[in-house]
Amino acid sequence: SFGSNYTEDYYKTEKINVLGCLKICELAKKTECKHLIQISSISQKYKERDPYYNIYSISKRHADELIKLHCAQEKIPYTILMPSQIYDFQGNCKKHQSFLYSIISQVKNNQNITIYGSNDAKRNYIYIGDLAEIIEKVIVMNVFGEYCCCALSDTKISELVSAAKYFSKSNSTITFDKTKNDIMDLPDVYTNDLYKIINYKPKMPIEKGIEQILKEI
């Protein structure tokens, strides 16, 4: 559950994201699990004063803390992976990454892009194929602990638009509406410790990913 800004939705978000993980912990105990891997979210590292700190980030942190507590008590080795924004070529991730796919679609259709505020906000997108490769290596190499799982660098909104324009040969333009509030950067909480351990880095640059998405949509 990605939650909302409405307090009545808080219960649902905690129930799904936290108590749902508790069910997984109970199953891990029953099956004598040898390695529990939690695919969490980088947003669980957001602090109270960070942009985008909300019930979702809180619930993901609660879930991870619950997993750590349970696994410590039951002596179950665990890994918590915290990916950034996940995308794929076919659009299966569109539901939760609507901003990225919307920009690509608008540019392809030669629509002009208006960004609220004056900040060329940064985002961090990791290709689902890279994430799958990382998970496989974590399993094979028995890597335990907590790790960020993000692209090696952030991408500005204007860079997303430029890539989409280049590969779709679009005439779209991008403007910033300074009468509106800025779109904020995602908090800079990334580390690349995991990639040193597994000797693997995400290989798909977002520009190449956009090229592949344009071939599918």
PDB file of C-alpha atoms in Angstrom:
ATOM      1  CA  SER A   1       0.000   0.000   0.000  1.00  0.00           C
ATOM      2  CA  PHE A   2       1.425   3.362  -1.006  1.00  0.00           C
ATOM      3  CA  GLY A   3      -0.892   5.199   1.372  1.00  0.00           C
ATOM      4  CA  SER A   4      -2.105   8.760   1.034  1.00  0.00           C
ATOM      5  CA  ASN A   5      -2.139  12.025   2.952  1.00  0.00           C
ATOM      6  CA  TYR A   6      -5.456  11.134   4.563  1.00  0.00           C
ATOM      7  CA  THR A   7      -5.200   9.843   8.124  1.00  0.00           C
ATOM      8  CA  GLU A   8      -8.028   7.367   7.564  1.00  0.00           C
ATOM      9  CA  ASP A   9      -5.728   5.590   5.093  1.00  0.00           C
ATOM     10  CA  TYR A  10      -2.938   5.164   7.646  1.00  0.00           C
ATOM     11  CA  TYR A  11      -4.471   2.031   9.142  1.00  0.00           C
ATOM     12  CA  LYS A  12      -4.742   0.311   5.755  1.00  0.00           C
ATOM     13  CA  THR A  13      -1.136   1.163   4.898  1.00  0.00           C
ATOM     14  CA  GLU A  14       0.217  -0.167   8.183  1.00  0.00           C
ATOM     15  CA  LYS A  15      -1.983  -3.263   7.984  1.00  0.00           C
ATOM     16  CA  ILE A  16      -0.776  -4.217   4.517  1.00  0.00           C
ATOM     17  CA  ASN A  17       2.860  -3.155   4.677  1.00  0.00           C
ATOM     18  CA  VAL A  18       3.661  -4.049   8.284  1.00  0.00           C
ATOM     19  CA  LEU A  19       1.289  -6.807   9.350  1.00  0.00           C
ATOM     20  CA  GLY A  20       1.678  -8.351   5.907  1.00  0.00           C
ATOM     21  CA  CYS A  21       5.397  -8.681   6.616  1.00  0.00           C
ATOM     22  CA  LEU A  22       4.596 -10.276   9.951  1.00  0.00           C
ATOM     23  CA  LYS A  23       2.740 -13.022   8.083  1.00  0.00           C
ATOM     24  CA  ILE A  24       5.841 -13.563   5.966  1.00  0.00           C
ATOM     25  CA  CYS A  25       7.925 -13.802   9.143  1.00  0.00           C
ATOM     26  CA  GLU A  26       5.571 -16.421  10.556  1.00  0.00           C
ATOM     27  CA  LEU A  27       5.794 -18.385   7.315  1.00  0.00           C
ATOM     28  CA  ALA A  28       9.589 -18.151   7.371  1.00  0.00           C
ATOM     29  CA  LYS A  29       9.612 -19.677  10.845  1.00  0.00           C
ATOM     30  CA  LYS A  30       7.225 -22.487   9.912  1.00  0.00           C
ATOM     31  CA  THR A  31       9.214 -23.425   6.820  1.00  0.00           C
ATOM     32  CA  GLU A  32      12.588 -23.144   8.595  1.00  0.00           C
ATOM     33  CA  CYS A  33      13.642 -20.510   6.071  1.00  0.00           C
ATOM     34  CA  LYS A  34      17.400 -20.291   5.495  1.00  0.00           C
ATOM     35  CA  HIS A  35      17.440 -16.768   4.074  1.00  0.00           C
ATOM     36  CA  LEU A  36      14.668 -14.197   4.196  1.00  0.00           C
ATOM     37  CA  ILE A  37      14.942 -11.371   1.641  1.00  0.00           C
ATOM     38  CA  GLN A  38      12.791  -8.290   2.087  1.00  0.00           C
ATOM     39  CA  ILE A  39      12.349  -6.055  -0.970  1.00  0.00           C
ATOM     40  CA  SER A  40      11.694  -2.820   0.855  1.00  0.00           C
ATOM     41  CA  SER A  41      12.033   0.759  -0.440  1.00  0.00           C
ATOM     42  CA  ILE A  42      14.648   3.485  -0.298  1.00  0.00           C
ATOM     43  CA  SER A  43      11.928   5.730   1.133  1.00  0.00           C
ATOM     44  CA  GLN A  44      12.215   3.911   4.460  1.00  0.00           C
ATOM     45  CA  LYS A  45      15.436   5.885   4.987  1.00  0.00           C
ATOM     46  CA  TYR A  46      13.659   9.247   4.717  1.00  0.00           C
ATOM     47  CA  LYS A  47      13.705  11.383   7.853  1.00  0.00           C
ATOM     48  CA  GLU A  48      10.963  13.564   9.283  1.00  0.00           C
ATOM     49  CA  ARG A  49      12.126  16.752   7.565  1.00  0.00           C
ATOM     50  CA  ASP A  50      12.781  15.135   4.187  1.00  0.00           C
ATOM     51  CA  PRO A  51      10.512  15.702   1.195  1.00  0.00           C
ATOM     52  CA  TYR A  52       8.173  12.766   0.590  1.00  0.00           C
ATOM     53  CA  TYR A  53       8.372  11.581   4.204  1.00  0.00           C
ATOM     54  CA  ASN A  54       4.921  10.068   4.677  1.00  0.00           C
ATOM     55  CA  ILE A  55       2.942   7.077   5.925  1.00  0.00           C
ATOM     56  CA  TYR A  56       4.409   4.898   3.176  1.00  0.00           C
ATOM     57  CA  SER A  57       8.010   5.562   4.208  1.00  0.00           C
ATOM     58  CA  ILE A  58       7.072   5.130   7.867  1.00  0.00           C
ATOM     59  CA  SER A  59       5.299   1.824   7.213  1.00  0.00           C
ATOM     60  CA  LYS A  60       8.231   0.452   5.209  1.00  0.00           C
ATOM     61  CA  ARG A  61      10.564   1.289   8.076  1.00  0.00           C
ATOM     62  CA  HIS A  62       8.195  -0.373  10.541  1.00  0.00           C
ATOM     63  CA  ALA A  63       8.096  -3.479   8.365  1.00  0.00           C
ATOM     64  CA  ASP A  64      11.882  -3.675   8.113  1.00  0.00           C
ATOM     65  CA  GLU A  65      12.295  -3.235  11.860  1.00  0.00           C
ATOM     66  CA  LEU A  66       9.767  -5.990  12.453  1.00  0.00           C
ATOM     67  CA  ILE A  67      11.635  -8.329  10.129  1.00  0.00           C
ATOM     68  CA  LYS A  68      14.940  -7.601  11.852  1.00  0.00           C
ATOM     69  CA  LEU A  69      13.422  -8.225  15.283  1.00  0.00           C
ATOM     70  CA  HIS A  70      11.723 -11.452  14.253  1.00  0.00           C
ATOM     71  CA  CYS A  71      14.733 -12.810  12.373  1.00  0.00           C
ATOM     72  CA  ALA A  72      17.031 -12.040  15.309  1.00  0.00           C
ATOM     73  CA  GLN A  73      14.737 -13.880  17.696  1.00  0.00           C
ATOM     74  CA  GLU A  74      14.304 -16.872  15.390  1.00  0.00           C
ATOM     75  CA  LYS A  75      17.919 -16.835  14.155  1.00  0.00           C
ATOM     76  CA  ILE A  76      16.876 -16.484  10.506  1.00  0.00           C
ATOM     77  CA  PRO A  77      19.487 -14.847   8.236  1.00  0.00           C
ATOM     78  CA  TYR A  78      17.947 -11.900   6.396  1.00  0.00           C
ATOM     79  CA  THR A  79      18.660  -9.308   3.741  1.00  0.00           C
ATOM     80  CA  ILE A  80      16.769  -6.043   3.349  1.00  0.00           C
ATOM     81  CA  LEU A  81      17.102  -4.446  -0.084  1.00  0.00           C
ATOM     82  CA  MET A  82      15.905  -0.865  -0.525  1.00  0.00           C
ATOM     83  CA  PRO A  83      15.429  -0.112  -4.236  1.00  0.00           C
ATOM     84  CA  SER A  84      14.638   3.305  -5.652  1.00  0.00           C
ATOM     85  CA  GLN A  85      11.963   3.796  -8.330  1.00  0.00           C
ATOM     86  CA  ILE A  86      11.595   0.581 -10.349  1.00  0.00           C
ATOM     87  CA  TYR A  87      10.707   0.642 -14.049  1.00  0.00           C
ATOM     88  CA  ASP A  88      10.364  -1.880 -16.858  1.00  0.00           C
ATOM     89  CA  PHE A  89      10.026  -1.684 -20.637  1.00  0.00           C
ATOM     90  CA  GLN A  90       6.493  -3.055 -21.001  1.00  0.00           C
ATOM     91  CA  GLY A  91       4.813  -0.639 -18.596  1.00  0.00           C
ATOM     92  CA  ASN A  92       3.992  -3.098 -15.824  1.00  0.00           C
ATOM     93  CA  CYS A  93       5.495  -0.589 -13.371  1.00  0.00           C
ATOM     94  CA  LYS A  94       3.430   2.286 -14.762  1.00  0.00           C
ATOM     95  CA  LYS A  95       0.899   2.149 -11.923  1.00  0.00           C
ATOM     96  CA  HIS A  96       3.518   3.269  -9.396  1.00  0.00           C
ATOM     97  CA  GLN A  97       5.800   5.244 -11.712  1.00  0.00           C
ATOM     98  CA  SER A  98       3.167   7.184 -13.630  1.00  0.00           C
ATOM     99  CA  PHE A  99       5.317  10.327 -13.815  1.00  0.00           C
ATOM    100  CA  LEU A 100       8.061   8.644 -15.850  1.00  0.00           C
ATOM    101  CA  TYR A 101       5.729   6.885 -18.272  1.00  0.00           C
ATOM    102  CA  SER A 102       3.529   9.956 -18.639  1.00  0.00           C
ATOM    103  CA  ILE A 103       6.492  12.112 -19.677  1.00  0.00           C
ATOM    104  CA  ILE A 104       7.624   9.529 -22.208  1.00  0.00           C
ATOM    105  CA  SER A 105       4.113   9.189 -23.660  1.00  0.00           C
ATOM    106  CA  GLN A 106       3.565  12.951 -23.890  1.00  0.00           C
ATOM    107  CA  VAL A 107       6.892  13.536 -25.598  1.00  0.00           C
ATOM    108  CA  LYS A 108       6.231  10.726 -28.048  1.00  0.00           C
ATOM    109  CA  ASN A 109       2.952  12.440 -28.945  1.00  0.00           C
ATOM    110  CA  ASN A 110       4.731  15.787 -29.458  1.00  0.00           C
ATOM    111  CA  GLN A 111       3.041  17.341 -26.442  1.00  0.00           C
ATOM    112  CA  ASN A 112       4.847  20.120 -24.619  1.00  0.00           C
ATOM    113  CA  ILE A 113       5.958  19.466 -21.043  1.00  0.00           C
ATOM    114  CA  THR A 114       5.337  21.940 -18.229  1.00  0.00           C
ATOM    115  CA  ILE A 115       7.165  21.396 -14.958  1.00  0.00           C
ATOM    116  CA  TYR A 116       5.826  23.125 -11.864  1.00  0.00           C
ATOM    117  CA  GLY A 117       8.270  25.490 -10.158  1.00  0.00           C
ATOM    118  CA  SER A 118      11.837  26.254 -11.176  1.00  0.00           C
ATOM    119  CA  ASN A 119      13.592  23.204  -9.741  1.00  0.00           C
ATOM    120  CA  ASP A 120      14.788  20.615 -12.258  1.00  0.00           C
ATOM    121  CA  ALA A 121      14.016  17.845  -9.797  1.00  0.00           C
ATOM    122  CA  LYS A 122      16.141  14.720  -9.537  1.00  0.00           C
ATOM    123  CA  ARG A 123      14.820  11.173  -9.604  1.00  0.00           C
ATOM    124  CA  ASN A 124      16.483   7.753  -9.343  1.00  0.00           C
ATOM    125  CA  TYR A 125      15.228   4.908 -11.531  1.00  0.00           C
ATOM    126  CA  ILE A 126      16.479   1.317 -11.462  1.00  0.00           C
ATOM    127  CA  TYR A 127      15.595  -1.142 -14.228  1.00  0.00           C
ATOM    128  CA  ILE A 128      13.726  -4.207 -12.975  1.00  0.00           C
ATOM    129  CA  GLY A 129      16.109  -6.523 -14.832  1.00  0.00           C
ATOM    130  CA  ASP A 130      19.056  -5.074 -12.932  1.00  0.00           C
ATOM    131  CA  LEU A 131      17.163  -5.462  -9.670  1.00  0.00           C
ATOM    132  CA  ALA A 132      16.441  -9.126 -10.459  1.00  0.00           C
ATOM    133  CA  GLU A 133      20.127  -9.709 -11.208  1.00  0.00           C
ATOM    134  CA  ILE A 134      21.086  -8.098  -7.910  1.00  0.00           C
ATOM    135  CA  ILE A 135      18.608 -10.247  -5.971  1.00  0.00           C
ATOM    136  CA  GLU A 136      19.961 -13.393  -7.640  1.00  0.00           C
ATOM    137  CA  LYS A 137      23.526 -12.524  -6.647  1.00  0.00           C
ATOM    138  CA  VAL A 138      22.430 -11.786  -3.071  1.00  0.00           C
ATOM    139  CA  ILE A 139      20.866 -15.250  -2.923  1.00  0.00           C
ATOM    140  CA  VAL A 140      23.767 -17.127  -4.524  1.00  0.00           C
ATOM    141  CA  MET A 141      26.438 -15.303  -2.515  1.00  0.00           C
ATOM    142  CA  ASN A 142      24.522 -15.421   0.804  1.00  0.00           C
ATOM    143  CA  VAL A 143      24.760 -11.677   1.333  1.00  0.00           C
ATOM    144  CA  PHE A 144      23.082 -10.622   4.580  1.00  0.00           C
ATOM    145  CA  GLY A 145      22.289  -7.200   6.008  1.00  0.00           C
ATOM    146  CA  GLU A 146      20.614  -3.972   4.844  1.00  0.00           C
ATOM    147  CA  TYR A 147      21.498  -2.296   1.550  1.00  0.00           C
ATOM    148  CA  CYS A 148      20.361   0.459  -0.767  1.00  0.00           C
ATOM    149  CA  CYS A 149      19.606  -0.761  -4.264  1.00  0.00           C
ATOM    150  CA  CYS A 150      19.532   2.229  -6.607  1.00  0.00           C
ATOM    151  CA  ALA A 151      20.820   3.533  -9.911  1.00  0.00           C
ATOM    152  CA  LEU A 152      24.376   4.813  -9.777  1.00  0.00           C
ATOM    153  CA  SER A 153      23.268   8.389 -10.408  1.00  0.00           C
ATOM    154  CA  ASP A 154      20.167  10.547 -10.267  1.00  0.00           C
ATOM    155  CA  THR A 155      18.451  11.899 -13.375  1.00  0.00           C
ATOM    156  CA  LYS A 156      16.900  15.348 -13.745  1.00  0.00           C
ATOM    157  CA  ILE A 157      13.420  15.755 -15.205  1.00  0.00           C
ATOM    158  CA  SER A 158      14.851  17.717 -18.122  1.00  0.00           C
ATOM    159  CA  GLU A 159      17.190  14.810 -18.863  1.00  0.00           C
ATOM    160  CA  LEU A 160      14.236  12.416 -18.994  1.00  0.00           C
ATOM    161  CA  VAL A 161      12.505  14.736 -21.461  1.00  0.00           C
ATOM    162  CA  SER A 162      15.658  15.142 -23.563  1.00  0.00           C
ATOM    163  CA  ALA A 163      16.146  11.385 -23.846  1.00  0.00           C
ATOM    164  CA  ALA A 164      12.511  10.836 -24.801  1.00  0.00           C
ATOM    165  CA  LYS A 165      12.759  13.613 -27.408  1.00  0.00           C
ATOM    166  CA  TYR A 166      15.936  12.185 -28.907  1.00  0.00           C
ATOM    167  CA  PHE A 167      14.697   8.617 -29.286  1.00  0.00           C
ATOM    168  CA  SER A 168      11.196   9.569 -30.465  1.00  0.00           C
ATOM    169  CA  LYS A 169      12.374  12.425 -32.711  1.00  0.00           C
ATOM    170  CA  SER A 170       9.802  14.620 -30.976  1.00  0.00           C
ATOM    171  CA  ASN A 171       9.265  18.353 -31.253  1.00  0.00           C
ATOM    172  CA  SER A 172       8.131  18.710 -27.641  1.00  0.00           C
ATOM    173  CA  THR A 173       9.424  21.583 -25.544  1.00  0.00           C
ATOM    174  CA  ILE A 174       9.872  21.811 -21.791  1.00  0.00           C
ATOM    175  CA  THR A 175       9.023  24.890 -19.733  1.00  0.00           C
ATOM    176  CA  PHE A 176       9.038  25.634 -16.012  1.00  0.00           C
ATOM    177  CA  ASP A 177       5.991  27.337 -14.501  1.00  0.00           C
ATOM    178  CA  LYS A 178       7.590  29.458 -11.793  1.00  0.00           C
ATOM    179  CA  THR A 179       4.169  30.521 -10.492  1.00  0.00           C
ATOM    180  CA  LYS A 180       3.773  27.040  -9.015  1.00  0.00           C
ATOM    181  CA  ASN A 181       5.572  25.413  -6.098  1.00  0.00           C
ATOM    182  CA  ASP A 182       8.786  23.570  -6.893  1.00  0.00           C
ATOM    183  CA  ILE A 183       8.858  19.820  -7.374  1.00  0.00           C
ATOM    184  CA  MET A 184      11.314  18.667  -4.746  1.00  0.00           C
ATOM    185  CA  ASP A 185      14.322  16.410  -5.271  1.00  0.00           C
ATOM    186  CA  LEU A 186      14.194  12.979  -3.741  1.00  0.00           C
ATOM    187  CA  PRO A 187      16.324  12.873  -0.561  1.00  0.00           C
ATOM    188  CA  ASP A 188      19.939  11.866  -1.182  1.00  0.00           C
ATOM    189  CA  VAL A 189      20.152   8.706   0.922  1.00  0.00           C
ATOM    190  CA  TYR A 190      21.805   6.319  -1.522  1.00  0.00           C
ATOM    191  CA  THR A 191      24.902   4.207  -0.908  1.00  0.00           C
ATOM    192  CA  ASN A 192      26.565   1.654  -3.186  1.00  0.00           C
ATOM    193  CA  ASP A 193      28.028  -0.690  -0.565  1.00  0.00           C
ATOM    194  CA  LEU A 194      26.124  -3.690  -1.920  1.00  0.00           C
ATOM    195  CA  TYR A 195      27.582  -3.406  -5.410  1.00  0.00           C
ATOM    196  CA  LYS A 196      31.108  -3.737  -4.055  1.00  0.00           C
ATOM    197  CA  ILE A 197      30.149  -6.926  -2.236  1.00  0.00           C
ATOM    198  CA  ILE A 198      28.410  -8.645  -5.167  1.00  0.00           C
ATOM    199  CA  ASN A 199      30.756  -7.164  -7.803  1.00  0.00           C
ATOM    200  CA  TYR A 200      27.824  -5.982  -9.881  1.00  0.00           C
ATOM    201  CA  LYS A 201      26.400  -2.575 -10.743  1.00  0.00           C
ATOM    202  CA  PRO A 202      23.129  -1.692 -12.499  1.00  0.00           C
ATOM    203  CA  LYS A 203      23.882  -1.797 -16.217  1.00  0.00           C
ATOM    204  CA  MET A 204      20.809  -0.171 -17.752  1.00  0.00           C
ATOM    205  CA  PRO A 205      21.087   3.633 -17.948  1.00  0.00           C
ATOM    206  CA  ILE A 206      17.736   5.397 -17.816  1.00  0.00           C
ATOM    207  CA  GLU A 207      18.337   6.905 -21.276  1.00  0.00           C
ATOM    208  CA  LYS A 208      18.635   3.431 -22.802  1.00  0.00           C
ATOM    209  CA  GLY A 209      15.634   2.352 -20.754  1.00  0.00           C
ATOM    210  CA  ILE A 210      13.566   5.180 -22.213  1.00  0.00           C
ATOM    211  CA  GLU A 211      14.585   4.089 -25.715  1.00  0.00           C
ATOM    212  CA  GLN A 212      13.316   0.563 -24.967  1.00  0.00           C
ATOM    213  CA  ILE A 213      10.074   1.833 -23.411  1.00  0.00           C
ATOM    214  CA  LEU A 214       9.367   3.887 -26.545  1.00  0.00           C
ATOM    215  CA  LYS A 215       9.618   0.700 -28.602  1.00  0.00           C
ATOM    216  CA  GLU A 216       6.957  -0.951 -26.426  1.00  0.00           C
ATOM    217  CA  ILE A 217       4.351   1.753 -25.857  1.00  0.00           C
TER     218      ILE A 217
END
